[in-house]
Amino acid sequence: MTDKPQTRGIGMTSQRTRDRLIERLRAQGITSAAVLDAIRSVPRHLFVDEALASRAYEDTALPIGNNQTISQPYIVARMSESILRAEKHDKVLEIGTGSGYQTAILARLFKRVYSIERIRTLYEQTAKLLHKMQVANISLRCADGYKGLPHVAPFDAIIITAAPPDLPLVLLEQLAPGGCMVVPVGAHGSQKLLRLTRQGNQFKEELLDYVSFVPMLTGRG
Ligand code: SAH
C-alpha cells in the first residue's frame, strides 16, 4: 500500500485515532496480532465517502451507497480472526466485496484473496480503489456469490459478509479439509454468526455472536 499523505491521514483519520480503535478492539477481546496489525495499517477512511471520513475510525458500520454498508471494525476483526483458525492461509474467498475494506484486510492475512460482489457499480468503484491502493494479491468478480468459484476451489477459508437465510451448501462444498467458513445466517434482526470447520466431510459448527448484516441476495444486482 502507498504511503501518501492521503493514506496516512490527519486529524480524525490520523494514526493516533487509528491506534485508539486498535485499543478498543483489544479491549473487546480481539487478540490476533496479525489482525490488529492489518486494521492498524489499512486506512479505513479511504473506503467510505469523503463526507464520512471523520467517522471512519469509530467502531460503527457506515453507508457505502446502493443501500449497503461497510461492516463495523469489531465485526471485521472478529470474522478475520475466526477464519485464521484454518489450517492453511493460501486462498480465501469473500462473498460481498462492498467497499473492499474487508478485502484489503484479508489481503494482509492470506496469500490470495478472491472476492465476489453482485452490484456492478460497487464492484467497479472498489476495483478502481484497490488498484489505486496497490493491493495486488486479489481477484475481484462481479457475479452471484451463491455459486462461489468452483474452478478455483477448494478454499482454505470462506468469509460471507452478507446474510443468507440458511447455510449456503454450495459454498461449504468449496471449503478445503481443515478449512473454515464464517457466515452470518438468518433473517434480519436474528442472525447468528457461525464458524464452520471442515473435518473430512463433516462440518463442526460454532456460534460466535449475534449480528446484523444486509441480506445475501440471489442473482446479479
Ligand atoms: N465486506 C463489505 C461488506 C459490504 S455489505 C465491506 O467491508 O464493505 C455486503 C455486500 O454483499 C454488499 O455489497 C452486497 O451487495 C453484497 N452481496 C449481497 N448478496 C450477494 C451475493 N449473492 N453475491 C455477491 N455479493 C452479494
PDB file of C-alpha atoms and ligand atoms in Angstrom:
ATOM      1  CA  MET A   1       0.000   0.000   0.000  1.00  0.00           C
ATOM      2  CA  THR A   2       1.282   3.510  -0.768  1.00  0.00           C
ATOM      3  CA  ASP A   3       2.276   5.937   1.969  1.00  0.00           C
ATOM      4  CA  LYS A   4       0.950   9.205   0.533  1.00  0.00           C
ATOM      5  CA  PRO A   5      -0.345  11.903   2.932  1.00  0.00           C
ATOM      6  CA  GLN A   6      -3.910  10.924   1.995  1.00  0.00           C
ATOM      7  CA  THR A   7      -3.198   7.334   3.079  1.00  0.00           C
ATOM      8  CA  ARG A   8      -1.533   8.406   6.341  1.00  0.00           C
ATOM      9  CA  GLY A   9      -4.455  10.660   7.266  1.00  0.00           C
ATOM     10  CA  ILE A  10      -4.682  13.727   9.523  1.00  0.00           C
ATOM     11  CA  GLY A  11      -6.877  14.776  12.461  1.00  0.00           C
ATOM     12  CA  MET A  12      -9.762  12.336  12.830  1.00  0.00           C
ATOM     13  CA  THR A  13      -8.066   9.979  10.351  1.00  0.00           C
ATOM     14  CA  SER A  14      -4.574  10.185  11.902  1.00  0.00           C
ATOM     15  CA  GLN A  15      -2.518   7.266  13.168  1.00  0.00           C
ATOM     16  CA  ARG A  16      -3.402   8.268  16.742  1.00  0.00           C
ATOM     17  CA  THR A  17      -7.111   7.970  16.055  1.00  0.00           C
ATOM     18  CA  ARG A  18      -6.483   4.589  14.437  1.00  0.00           C
ATOM     19  CA  ASP A  19      -4.415   3.401  17.391  1.00  0.00           C
ATOM     20  CA  ARG A  20      -7.353   4.235  19.678  1.00  0.00           C
ATOM     21  CA  LEU A  21      -9.556   1.951  17.564  1.00  0.00           C
ATOM     22  CA  ILE A  22      -6.974  -0.838  17.994  1.00  0.00           C
ATOM     23  CA  GLU A  23      -7.054  -0.349  21.769  1.00  0.00           C
ATOM     24  CA  ARG A  24     -10.851  -0.587  21.734  1.00  0.00           C
ATOM     25  CA  LEU A  25     -10.756  -3.793  19.661  1.00  0.00           C
ATOM     26  CA  ARG A  26      -8.231  -5.293  22.056  1.00  0.00           C
ATOM     27  CA  ALA A  27     -10.472  -4.375  24.998  1.00  0.00           C
ATOM     28  CA  GLN A  28     -13.365  -6.107  23.224  1.00  0.00           C
ATOM     29  CA  GLY A  29     -11.367  -9.342  23.096  1.00  0.00           C
ATOM     30  CA  ILE A  30      -9.584  -9.311  19.712  1.00  0.00           C
ATOM     31  CA  THR A  31      -6.227 -10.969  20.373  1.00  0.00           C
ATOM     32  CA  SER A  32      -4.696 -11.806  16.970  1.00  0.00           C
ATOM     33  CA  ALA A  33      -1.647  -9.593  16.423  1.00  0.00           C
ATOM     34  CA  ALA A  34      -1.880 -10.176  12.652  1.00  0.00           C
ATOM     35  CA  VAL A  35      -5.491  -8.930  12.562  1.00  0.00           C
ATOM     36  CA  LEU A  36      -4.791  -5.912  14.803  1.00  0.00           C
ATOM     37  CA  ASP A  37      -1.768  -5.014  12.638  1.00  0.00           C
ATOM     38  CA  ALA A  38      -3.839  -5.282   9.459  1.00  0.00           C
ATOM     39  CA  ILE A  39      -6.516  -2.997  10.919  1.00  0.00           C
ATOM     40  CA  ARG A  40      -3.875  -0.540  12.104  1.00  0.00           C
ATOM     41  CA  SER A  41      -2.350  -0.288   8.641  1.00  0.00           C
ATOM     42  CA  VAL A  42      -5.379  -0.302   6.303  1.00  0.00           C
ATOM     43  CA  PRO A  43      -6.729   3.291   6.017  1.00  0.00           C
ATOM     44  CA  ARG A  44     -10.482   2.722   6.550  1.00  0.00           C
ATOM     45  CA  HIS A  45     -11.256   6.383   5.778  1.00  0.00           C
ATOM     46  CA  LEU A  46     -10.439   5.772   2.104  1.00  0.00           C
ATOM     47  CA  PHE A  47     -13.205   3.150   1.876  1.00  0.00           C
ATOM     48  CA  VAL A  48     -16.046   5.462   2.898  1.00  0.00           C
ATOM     49  CA  ASP A  49     -17.498   8.593   1.333  1.00  0.00           C
ATOM     50  CA  GLU A  50     -15.307  11.656   1.944  1.00  0.00           C
ATOM     51  CA  ALA A  51     -18.136  13.246   3.952  1.00  0.00           C
ATOM     52  CA  LEU A  52     -17.934  10.326   6.420  1.00  0.00           C
ATOM     53  CA  ALA A  53     -14.122  10.087   6.609  1.00  0.00           C
ATOM     54  CA  SER A  54     -14.012  11.701  10.074  1.00  0.00           C
ATOM     55  CA  ARG A  55     -16.124   8.821  11.405  1.00  0.00           C
ATOM     56  CA  ALA A  56     -14.083   6.051   9.767  1.00  0.00           C
ATOM     57  CA  TYR A  57     -12.288   5.007  12.971  1.00  0.00           C
ATOM     58  CA  GLU A  58     -15.401   4.863  15.121  1.00  0.00           C
ATOM     59  CA  ASP A  59     -16.398   1.278  15.758  1.00  0.00           C
ATOM     60  CA  THR A  60     -19.522   1.510  13.659  1.00  0.00           C
ATOM     61  CA  ALA A  61     -20.948   0.378  10.308  1.00  0.00           C
ATOM     62  CA  LEU A  62     -21.288   3.209   7.739  1.00  0.00           C
ATOM     63  CA  PRO A  63     -23.240   3.561   4.465  1.00  0.00           C
ATOM     64  CA  ILE A  64     -21.323   2.950   1.200  1.00  0.00           C
ATOM     65  CA  GLY A  65     -24.138   3.645  -1.294  1.00  0.00           C
ATOM     66  CA  ASN A  66     -26.521   1.225  -3.072  1.00  0.00           C
ATOM     67  CA  ASN A  67     -28.190   0.572   0.322  1.00  0.00           C
ATOM     68  CA  GLN A  68     -25.106  -1.322   1.513  1.00  0.00           C
ATOM     69  CA  THR A  69     -22.792  -0.763   4.488  1.00  0.00           C
ATOM     70  CA  ILE A  70     -19.114  -1.155   5.345  1.00  0.00           C
ATOM     71  CA  SER A  71     -19.025  -3.537   8.316  1.00  0.00           C
ATOM     72  CA  GLN A  72     -18.173  -2.374  11.834  1.00  0.00           C
ATOM     73  CA  PRO A  73     -14.405  -2.758  12.550  1.00  0.00           C
ATOM     74  CA  TYR A  74     -15.091  -5.080  15.508  1.00  0.00           C
ATOM     75  CA  ILE A  75     -17.030  -7.457  13.241  1.00  0.00           C
ATOM     76  CA  VAL A  76     -14.327  -7.288  10.534  1.00  0.00           C
ATOM     77  CA  ALA A  77     -11.738  -8.113  13.212  1.00  0.00           C
ATOM     78  CA  ARG A  78     -13.842 -10.897  14.743  1.00  0.00           C
ATOM     79  CA  MET A  79     -14.564 -12.547  11.386  1.00  0.00           C
ATOM     80  CA  SER A  80     -10.952 -12.231  10.190  1.00  0.00           C
ATOM     81  CA  GLU A  81      -9.624 -13.670  13.439  1.00  0.00           C
ATOM     82  CA  SER A  82     -12.068 -16.560  13.347  1.00  0.00           C
ATOM     83  CA  ILE A  83     -11.001 -17.797   9.879  1.00  0.00           C
ATOM     84  CA  LEU A  84      -7.301 -17.660  10.807  1.00  0.00           C
ATOM     85  CA  ARG A  85      -8.096 -20.896  12.667  1.00  0.00           C
ATOM     86  CA  ALA A  86      -7.974 -22.575   9.209  1.00  0.00           C
ATOM     87  CA  GLU A  87      -5.074 -24.996   8.675  1.00  0.00           C
ATOM     88  CA  LYS A  88      -3.658 -23.047   5.732  1.00  0.00           C
ATOM     89  CA  HIS A  89      -3.775 -19.371   4.752  1.00  0.00           C
ATOM     90  CA  ASP A  90      -3.228 -19.614   0.995  1.00  0.00           C
ATOM     91  CA  LYS A  91      -6.631 -18.995  -0.617  1.00  0.00           C
ATOM     92  CA  VAL A  92      -9.612 -17.152   0.861  1.00  0.00           C
ATOM     93  CA  LEU A  93     -12.976 -16.460  -0.779  1.00  0.00           C
ATOM     94  CA  GLU A  94     -15.019 -13.420   0.279  1.00  0.00           C
ATOM     95  CA  ILE A  95     -18.677 -13.034  -0.698  1.00  0.00           C
ATOM     96  CA  GLY A  96     -19.804  -9.379  -0.672  1.00  0.00           C
ATOM     97  CA  THR A  97     -16.830  -7.173  -1.628  1.00  0.00           C
ATOM     98  CA  GLY A  98     -18.802  -3.988  -0.878  1.00  0.00           C
ATOM     99  CA  SER A  99     -16.370  -1.160  -0.101  1.00  0.00           C
ATOM    100  CA  GLY A 100     -13.373  -3.521  -0.310  1.00  0.00           C
ATOM    101  CA  TYR A 101     -12.282  -2.810   3.280  1.00  0.00           C
ATOM    102  CA  GLN A 102     -12.561  -6.419   4.457  1.00  0.00           C
ATOM    103  CA  THR A 103     -10.875  -7.482   1.185  1.00  0.00           C
ATOM    104  CA  ALA A 104      -7.865  -5.232   1.930  1.00  0.00           C
ATOM    105  CA  ILE A 105      -7.604  -6.665   5.459  1.00  0.00           C
ATOM    106  CA  LEU A 106      -7.753 -10.236   4.102  1.00  0.00           C
ATOM    107  CA  ALA A 107      -5.031  -9.380   1.555  1.00  0.00           C
ATOM    108  CA  ARG A 108      -2.676  -8.918   4.528  1.00  0.00           C
ATOM    109  CA  LEU A 109      -3.632 -12.228   6.125  1.00  0.00           C
ATOM    110  CA  PHE A 110      -3.875 -14.633   3.153  1.00  0.00           C
ATOM    111  CA  LYS A 111      -1.655 -15.233   0.118  1.00  0.00           C
ATOM    112  CA  ARG A 112      -4.514 -14.720  -2.370  1.00  0.00           C
ATOM    113  CA  VAL A 113      -7.991 -13.234  -1.915  1.00  0.00           C
ATOM    114  CA  TYR A 114     -10.918 -13.923  -4.264  1.00  0.00           C
ATOM    115  CA  SER A 115     -13.900 -11.645  -3.695  1.00  0.00           C
ATOM    116  CA  ILE A 116     -17.338 -11.560  -5.344  1.00  0.00           C
ATOM    117  CA  GLU A 117     -19.787  -8.622  -5.426  1.00  0.00           C
ATOM    118  CA  ARG A 118     -23.197  -8.751  -7.117  1.00  0.00           C
ATOM    119  CA  ILE A 119     -23.747  -4.977  -7.596  1.00  0.00           C
ATOM    120  CA  ARG A 120     -21.825  -3.774 -10.643  1.00  0.00           C
ATOM    121  CA  THR A 121     -21.380  -0.115  -9.588  1.00  0.00           C
ATOM    122  CA  LEU A 122     -19.897  -1.179  -6.226  1.00  0.00           C
ATOM    123  CA  TYR A 123     -17.695  -3.765  -7.932  1.00  0.00           C
ATOM    124  CA  GLU A 124     -16.318  -1.179 -10.388  1.00  0.00           C
ATOM    125  CA  GLN A 125     -15.774   1.522  -7.769  1.00  0.00           C
ATOM    126  CA  THR A 126     -13.988  -0.880  -5.412  1.00  0.00           C
ATOM    127  CA  ALA A 127     -11.844  -2.470  -8.143  1.00  0.00           C
ATOM    128  CA  LYS A 128     -10.605   1.031  -9.021  1.00  0.00           C
ATOM    129  CA  LEU A 129      -9.869   1.921  -5.372  1.00  0.00           C
ATOM    130  CA  LEU A 130      -7.987  -1.296  -4.554  1.00  0.00           C
ATOM    131  CA  HIS A 131      -5.968  -0.944  -7.755  1.00  0.00           C
ATOM    132  CA  LYS A 132      -5.077   2.642  -6.802  1.00  0.00           C
ATOM    133  CA  MET A 133      -4.060   1.448  -3.340  1.00  0.00           C
ATOM    134  CA  GLN A 134      -1.852  -1.181  -4.993  1.00  0.00           C
ATOM    135  CA  VAL A 135      -3.431  -4.141  -3.233  1.00  0.00           C
ATOM    136  CA  ALA A 136      -2.060  -6.742  -5.626  1.00  0.00           C
ATOM    137  CA  ASN A 137      -2.911 -10.236  -4.330  1.00  0.00           C
ATOM    138  CA  ILE A 138      -6.652 -10.050  -5.003  1.00  0.00           C
ATOM    139  CA  SER A 139      -9.049 -11.181  -7.757  1.00  0.00           C
ATOM    140  CA  LEU A 140     -12.431  -9.426  -7.864  1.00  0.00           C
ATOM    141  CA  ARG A 141     -15.524 -10.717  -9.698  1.00  0.00           C
ATOM    142  CA  CYS A 142     -18.956  -9.274 -10.369  1.00  0.00           C
ATOM    143  CA  ALA A 143     -21.265 -12.286 -10.017  1.00  0.00           C
ATOM    144  CA  ASP A 144     -23.745 -14.069  -7.770  1.00  0.00           C
ATOM    145  CA  GLY A 145     -21.696 -15.222  -4.781  1.00  0.00           C
ATOM    146  CA  TYR A 146     -24.052 -18.139  -4.007  1.00  0.00           C
ATOM    147  CA  LYS A 147     -22.267 -20.093  -6.759  1.00  0.00           C
ATOM    148  CA  GLY A 148     -18.794 -19.452  -5.358  1.00  0.00           C
ATOM    149  CA  LEU A 149     -15.834 -20.117  -7.642  1.00  0.00           C
ATOM    150  CA  PRO A 150     -15.845 -23.882  -8.347  1.00  0.00           C
ATOM    151  CA  HIS A 151     -12.877 -23.646 -10.761  1.00  0.00           C
ATOM    152  CA  VAL A 152     -10.693 -22.013  -8.066  1.00  0.00           C
ATOM    153  CA  ALA A 153     -11.954 -24.145  -5.109  1.00  0.00           C
ATOM    154  CA  PRO A 154     -11.086 -25.561  -2.640  1.00  0.00           C
ATOM    155  CA  PHE A 155     -10.523 -22.532  -0.391  1.00  0.00           C
ATOM    156  CA  ASP A 156      -8.710 -22.554   2.947  1.00  0.00           C
ATOM    157  CA  ALA A 157     -11.266 -20.069   4.227  1.00  0.00           C
ATOM    158  CA  ILE A 158     -14.554 -18.510   3.130  1.00  0.00           C
ATOM    159  CA  ILE A 159     -15.971 -15.305   4.620  1.00  0.00           C
ATOM    160  CA  ILE A 160     -19.508 -14.202   3.859  1.00  0.00           C
ATOM    161  CA  THR A 161     -20.271 -10.544   4.594  1.00  0.00           C
ATOM    162  CA  ALA A 162     -23.999 -10.602   3.755  1.00  0.00           C
ATOM    163  CA  ALA A 163     -26.552 -12.830   5.499  1.00  0.00           C
ATOM    164  CA  PRO A 164     -28.064 -15.855   3.693  1.00  0.00           C
ATOM    165  CA  PRO A 165     -31.330 -17.225   5.173  1.00  0.00           C
ATOM    166  CA  ASP A 166     -29.778 -20.712   5.548  1.00  0.00           C
ATOM    167  CA  LEU A 167     -26.318 -22.273   5.403  1.00  0.00           C
ATOM    168  CA  PRO A 168     -25.028 -21.918   1.793  1.00  0.00           C
ATOM    169  CA  LEU A 169     -24.279 -25.571   0.974  1.00  0.00           C
ATOM    170  CA  VAL A 170     -22.705 -24.933  -2.447  1.00  0.00           C
ATOM    171  CA  LEU A 171     -20.124 -22.715  -0.756  1.00  0.00           C
ATOM    172  CA  LEU A 172     -19.495 -25.170   2.079  1.00  0.00           C
ATOM    173  CA  GLU A 173     -18.553 -27.748  -0.552  1.00  0.00           C
ATOM    174  CA  GLN A 174     -15.847 -25.375  -1.803  1.00  0.00           C
ATOM    175  CA  LEU A 175     -14.064 -25.444   1.547  1.00  0.00           C
ATOM    176  CA  ALA A 176     -10.785 -27.416   1.835  1.00  0.00           C
ATOM    177  CA  PRO A 177     -10.337 -30.047   4.572  1.00  0.00           C
ATOM    178  CA  GLY A 178      -9.271 -28.192   7.734  1.00  0.00           C
ATOM    179  CA  GLY A 179     -10.766 -25.023   6.247  1.00  0.00           C
ATOM    180  CA  CYS A 180     -13.113 -22.561   7.982  1.00  0.00           C
ATOM    181  CA  MET A 181     -16.166 -20.625   6.868  1.00  0.00           C
ATOM    182  CA  VAL A 182     -17.561 -17.676   8.801  1.00  0.00           C
ATOM    183  CA  VAL A 183     -21.109 -16.671   7.922  1.00  0.00           C
ATOM    184  CA  PRO A 184     -23.996 -14.654   9.409  1.00  0.00           C
ATOM    185  CA  VAL A 185     -27.083 -16.832   8.963  1.00  0.00           C
ATOM    186  CA  GLY A 186     -30.745 -15.892   9.304  1.00  0.00           C
ATOM    187  CA  ALA A 187     -33.346 -13.213   8.684  1.00  0.00           C
ATOM    188  CA  HIS A 188     -32.734  -9.562   9.590  1.00  0.00           C
ATOM    189  CA  GLY A 189     -32.771  -8.976  13.335  1.00  0.00           C
ATOM    190  CA  SER A 190     -31.980 -12.551  14.341  1.00  0.00           C
ATOM    191  CA  GLN A 191     -28.756 -13.550  12.644  1.00  0.00           C
ATOM    192  CA  LYS A 192     -26.207 -15.887  14.130  1.00  0.00           C
ATOM    193  CA  LEU A 193     -22.550 -15.527  13.236  1.00  0.00           C
ATOM    194  CA  LEU A 194     -21.363 -19.107  12.716  1.00  0.00           C
ATOM    195  CA  ARG A 195     -17.989 -20.698  12.104  1.00  0.00           C
ATOM    196  CA  LEU A 196     -17.981 -24.000  10.245  1.00  0.00           C
ATOM    197  CA  THR A 197     -14.801 -26.062  10.175  1.00  0.00           C
ATOM    198  CA  ARG A 198     -14.464 -28.861   7.648  1.00  0.00           C
ATOM    199  CA  GLN A 199     -13.308 -32.142   9.122  1.00  0.00           C
ATOM    200  CA  GLY A 200     -13.407 -34.672   6.275  1.00  0.00           C
ATOM    201  CA  ASN A 201     -16.965 -34.463   5.017  1.00  0.00           C
ATOM    202  CA  GLN A 202     -18.318 -33.279   8.355  1.00  0.00           C
ATOM    203  CA  PHE A 203     -18.639 -29.685   9.477  1.00  0.00           C
ATOM    204  CA  LYS A 204     -18.104 -28.603  13.045  1.00  0.00           C
ATOM    205  CA  GLU A 205     -20.417 -25.663  13.824  1.00  0.00           C
ATOM    206  CA  GLU A 206     -19.713 -22.965  16.436  1.00  0.00           C
ATOM    207  CA  LEU A 207     -21.843 -19.943  17.374  1.00  0.00           C
ATOM    208  CA  LEU A 208     -19.585 -16.865  17.582  1.00  0.00           C
ATOM    209  CA  ASP A 209     -22.002 -13.970  18.079  1.00  0.00           C
ATOM    210  CA  TYR A 210     -25.354 -12.376  17.233  1.00  0.00           C
ATOM    211  CA  VAL A 211     -25.062  -9.877  14.377  1.00  0.00           C
ATOM    212  CA  SER A 212     -26.923  -7.676  11.907  1.00  0.00           C
ATOM    213  CA  PHE A 213     -25.865  -7.849   8.233  1.00  0.00           C
ATOM    214  CA  VAL A 214     -27.551  -6.824   4.979  1.00  0.00           C
ATOM    215  CA  PRO A 215     -29.207  -9.833   3.290  1.00  0.00           C
ATOM    216  CA  MET A 216     -27.342 -12.048   0.821  1.00  0.00           C
ATOM    217  CA  LEU A 217     -29.455 -11.852  -2.365  1.00  0.00           C
ATOM    218  CA  THR A 218     -29.561 -14.113  -5.401  1.00  0.00           C
ATOM    219  CA  GLY A 219     -28.609 -13.073  -8.925  1.00  0.00           C
ATOM    220  CA  ARG A 220     -26.674 -10.041 -10.082  1.00  0.00           C
ATOM    221  CA  GLY A 221     -27.640  -6.525  -8.897  1.00  0.00           C
TER     222      GLY A 221
HETATM  223  N1  SAH B   1     -17.287  -6.651   3.174  1.00  0.00           N
HETATM  224  C1  SAH B   1     -18.012  -5.448   2.859  1.00  0.00           C
HETATM  225  C2  SAH B   1     -19.429  -5.511   3.394  1.00  0.00           C
HETATM  226  C3  SAH B   1     -20.386  -4.994   2.413  1.00  0.00           C
HETATM  227  S1  SAH B   1     -22.090  -5.273   2.776  1.00  0.00           S
HETATM  228  C4  SAH B   1     -17.277  -4.218   3.355  1.00  0.00           C
HETATM  229  O1  SAH B   1     -16.397  -4.352   4.221  1.00  0.00           O
HETATM  230  O2  SAH B   1     -17.556  -3.134   2.876  1.00  0.00           O
HETATM  231  C5  SAH B   1     -22.402  -6.799   1.927  1.00  0.00           C
HETATM  232  C6  SAH B   1     -22.187  -6.833   0.452  1.00  0.00           C
HETATM  233  O3  SAH B   1     -22.641  -8.106  -0.021  1.00  0.00           O
HETATM  234  C7  SAH B   1     -22.980  -5.798  -0.352  1.00  0.00           C
HETATM  235  O4  SAH B   1     -22.110  -5.039  -1.132  1.00  0.00           O
HETATM  236  C8  SAH B   1     -23.933  -6.659  -1.217  1.00  0.00           C
HETATM  237  O5  SAH B   1     -24.195  -6.098  -2.485  1.00  0.00           O
HETATM  238  C9  SAH B   1     -23.151  -7.959  -1.327  1.00  0.00           C
HETATM  239  N2  SAH B   1     -23.957  -9.145  -1.676  1.00  0.00           N
HETATM  240  C10 SAH B   1     -25.205  -9.494  -1.243  1.00  0.00           C
HETATM  241  N3  SAH B   1     -25.595 -10.668  -1.797  1.00  0.00           N
HETATM  242  C11 SAH B   1     -24.557 -11.081  -2.600  1.00  0.00           C
HETATM  243  C12 SAH B   1     -24.347 -12.202  -3.464  1.00  0.00           C
HETATM  244  N4  SAH B   1     -25.271 -13.167  -3.635  1.00  0.00           N
HETATM  245  N5  SAH B   1     -23.178 -12.275  -4.142  1.00  0.00           N
HETATM  246  C13 SAH B   1     -22.218 -11.322  -4.011  1.00  0.00           C
HETATM  247  N6  SAH B   1     -22.367 -10.237  -3.229  1.00  0.00           N
HETATM  248  C14 SAH B   1     -23.514 -10.101  -2.531  1.00  0.00           C
END
